[in-house]
Amino acid sequence: QLIRIDKQFDRELQLKIEAHQPDMIYERAYYMMGSGHRMARRNKIPYLVEMNSPYTLEKPQMSHKSWLAQLAERNERQQFSAMNFALVVTSSLKEYFANKYPVYKDKLIVTPNAVREEYILREKNIMNFS
């Protein structure tokens, strides 16, 4: 079902690209979803992918092993080969992908998905938020 949905996303994304002529595609990666990287390549658009998890590692651990695991691995490799940058949410995830795909390690950027309270308070004081 994910593959069928992903193919539908190909068509929808292509129509959006034609209508809006975007400067880039920013996609949050998801298990078995590849429309973003395919359309970026097809349309020669820069591709940024947000990786929040090692999906191909987690999927069999959290639910069940899939007959399509090799297809998911291939999709992930294609995402990495198509990307201009990958934004990962933790330094440990960066390390995981840097070890898995060393050729792309310089394209991994850590963008934490959590901010310490001290940072928020400091910014609040600087900008005089009430």
Short mmCIF file of C-alpha atoms in Angstrom, two decimals:
data_model
loop_
_atom_site.label_atom_id
_atom_site.label_comp_id
_atom_site.label_asym_id
_atom_site.label_seq_id
_atom_site.Cartn_x
_atom_site.Cartn_y
_atom_site.Cartn_z
CA GLN A 1 0.00 0.00 0.00
CA LEU A 2 2.89 2.39 0.76
CA ILE A 3 4.32 1.79 -2.70
CA ARG A 4 0.95 2.52 -4.32
CA ILE A 5 0.60 5.75 -2.32
CA ASP A 6 4.16 6.75 -3.19
CA LYS A 7 3.46 6.35 -6.92
CA GLN A 8 0.38 8.55 -6.51
CA PHE A 9 2.60 11.14 -4.80
CA ASP A 10 4.87 11.09 -7.88
CA ARG A 11 2.03 12.33 -10.05
CA GLU A 12 0.79 14.88 -7.51
CA LEU A 13 4.27 16.26 -6.82
CA GLN A 14 5.03 16.55 -10.53
CA LEU A 15 1.88 18.64 -11.02
CA LYS A 16 2.85 20.88 -8.09
CA ILE A 17 6.36 21.31 -9.48
CA GLU A 18 4.98 22.30 -12.87
CA ALA A 19 2.54 24.75 -11.30
CA HIS A 20 4.89 26.39 -8.78
CA GLN A 21 8.45 25.89 -10.12
CA PRO A 22 9.99 25.46 -6.62
CA ASP A 23 13.59 26.34 -5.82
CA MET A 24 14.02 23.09 -3.89
CA ILE A 25 12.23 20.08 -2.49
CA TYR A 26 12.36 19.67 1.27
CA GLU A 27 11.05 16.32 2.37
CA ARG A 28 10.73 14.54 5.67
CA ALA A 29 11.82 11.00 4.92
CA TYR A 30 9.44 8.17 5.60
CA TYR A 31 9.78 4.43 5.24
CA MET A 32 9.38 3.33 1.59
CA MET A 33 8.55 6.84 0.32
CA GLY A 34 10.68 8.02 -2.58
CA SER A 35 8.62 10.49 -4.60
CA GLY A 36 10.62 13.48 -3.34
CA HIS A 37 14.00 12.26 -4.51
CA ARG A 38 12.62 10.91 -7.79
CA MET A 39 10.91 14.19 -8.66
CA ALA A 40 13.94 16.23 -7.58
CA ARG A 41 16.13 14.21 -9.94
CA ARG A 42 13.62 14.23 -12.75
CA ASN A 43 13.17 18.00 -12.54
CA LYS A 44 16.77 18.85 -11.59
CA ILE A 45 15.69 20.55 -8.36
CA PRO A 46 17.87 20.69 -5.23
CA TYR A 47 16.74 18.10 -2.71
CA LEU A 48 16.94 18.39 1.07
CA VAL A 49 15.78 15.46 3.12
CA GLU A 50 15.00 15.48 6.82
CA MET A 51 15.87 12.22 8.53
CA ASN A 52 14.25 11.79 11.94
CA SER A 53 14.97 8.12 12.35
CA PRO A 54 16.85 5.17 10.86
CA TYR A 55 13.60 3.79 9.43
CA THR A 56 15.10 0.77 7.73
CA LEU A 57 16.62 -0.27 11.06
CA GLU A 58 13.58 0.56 13.20
CA LYS A 59 10.83 -0.93 11.06
CA PRO A 60 11.70 -4.58 11.68
CA GLN A 61 12.43 -3.91 15.35
CA MET A 62 9.19 -2.04 16.03
CA SER A 63 6.69 -4.02 14.01
CA HIS A 64 7.80 -6.92 11.87
CA LYS A 65 10.25 -7.93 9.23
CA SER A 66 9.12 -7.07 5.76
CA TRP A 67 9.53 -8.89 2.49
CA LEU A 68 10.20 -5.44 1.05
CA ALA A 69 13.12 -4.58 3.35
CA GLN A 70 15.59 -4.62 0.44
CA LEU A 71 13.37 -2.18 -1.46
CA ALA A 72 13.30 0.12 1.58
CA GLU A 73 17.11 -0.01 1.81
CA ARG A 74 17.39 0.80 -1.89
CA ASN A 75 15.01 3.73 -1.50
CA GLU A 76 17.08 5.09 1.39
CA ARG A 77 20.29 4.78 -0.67
CA GLN A 78 18.60 6.62 -3.53
CA GLN A 79 17.50 9.39 -1.17
CA PHE A 80 21.09 9.83 -0.04
CA SER A 81 22.48 9.78 -3.55
CA ALA A 82 19.93 12.39 -4.72
CA MET A 83 20.20 14.75 -1.75
CA ASN A 84 22.05 18.00 -1.58
CA PHE A 85 21.88 17.80 2.22
CA ALA A 86 20.29 15.59 4.86
CA LEU A 87 19.07 17.23 8.02
CA VAL A 88 19.20 14.84 10.96
CA VAL A 89 17.76 15.52 14.40
CA THR A 90 20.58 14.23 16.60
CA SER A 91 24.33 13.87 16.46
CA SER A 92 23.93 10.13 17.06
CA LEU A 93 21.71 9.86 13.99
CA LYS A 94 24.33 11.79 12.01
CA GLU A 95 26.94 9.31 13.20
CA TYR A 96 24.69 6.37 12.25
CA PHE A 97 24.18 7.64 8.68
CA ALA A 98 27.81 8.75 8.34
CA ASN A 99 28.86 5.19 9.14
CA LYS A 100 26.25 3.66 6.87
CA TYR A 101 26.90 6.06 3.96
CA PRO A 102 30.42 7.47 4.50
CA VAL A 103 30.54 9.04 1.04
CA TYR A 104 27.72 11.42 2.09
CA LYS A 105 28.95 12.25 5.61
CA ASP A 106 29.79 15.86 4.67
CA LYS A 107 26.20 16.40 3.58
CA LEU A 108 24.72 15.57 7.00
CA ILE A 109 23.61 18.51 9.11
CA VAL A 110 22.35 18.19 12.68
CA THR A 111 19.20 20.24 13.35
CA PRO A 112 18.04 19.29 16.84
CA ASN A 113 14.33 18.76 17.29
CA ALA A 114 14.45 19.98 20.88
CA VAL A 115 15.77 23.17 22.41
CA ARG A 116 16.94 23.58 25.98
CA GLU A 117 14.83 25.83 28.19
CA GLU A 118 17.82 28.10 28.88
CA TYR A 119 18.05 28.93 25.19
CA ILE A 120 14.36 29.89 25.00
CA LEU A 121 14.67 32.08 28.10
CA ARG A 122 17.78 33.79 26.74
CA GLU A 123 16.09 34.53 23.41
CA LYS A 124 12.98 35.74 25.19
CA ASN A 125 15.06 38.23 27.17
CA ILE A 126 16.98 39.41 24.10
CA MET A 127 13.81 40.07 22.12
CA ASN A 128 11.76 41.40 25.08
CA PHE A 129 8.90 38.97 24.65
CA SER A 130 6.30 39.26 27.35
#
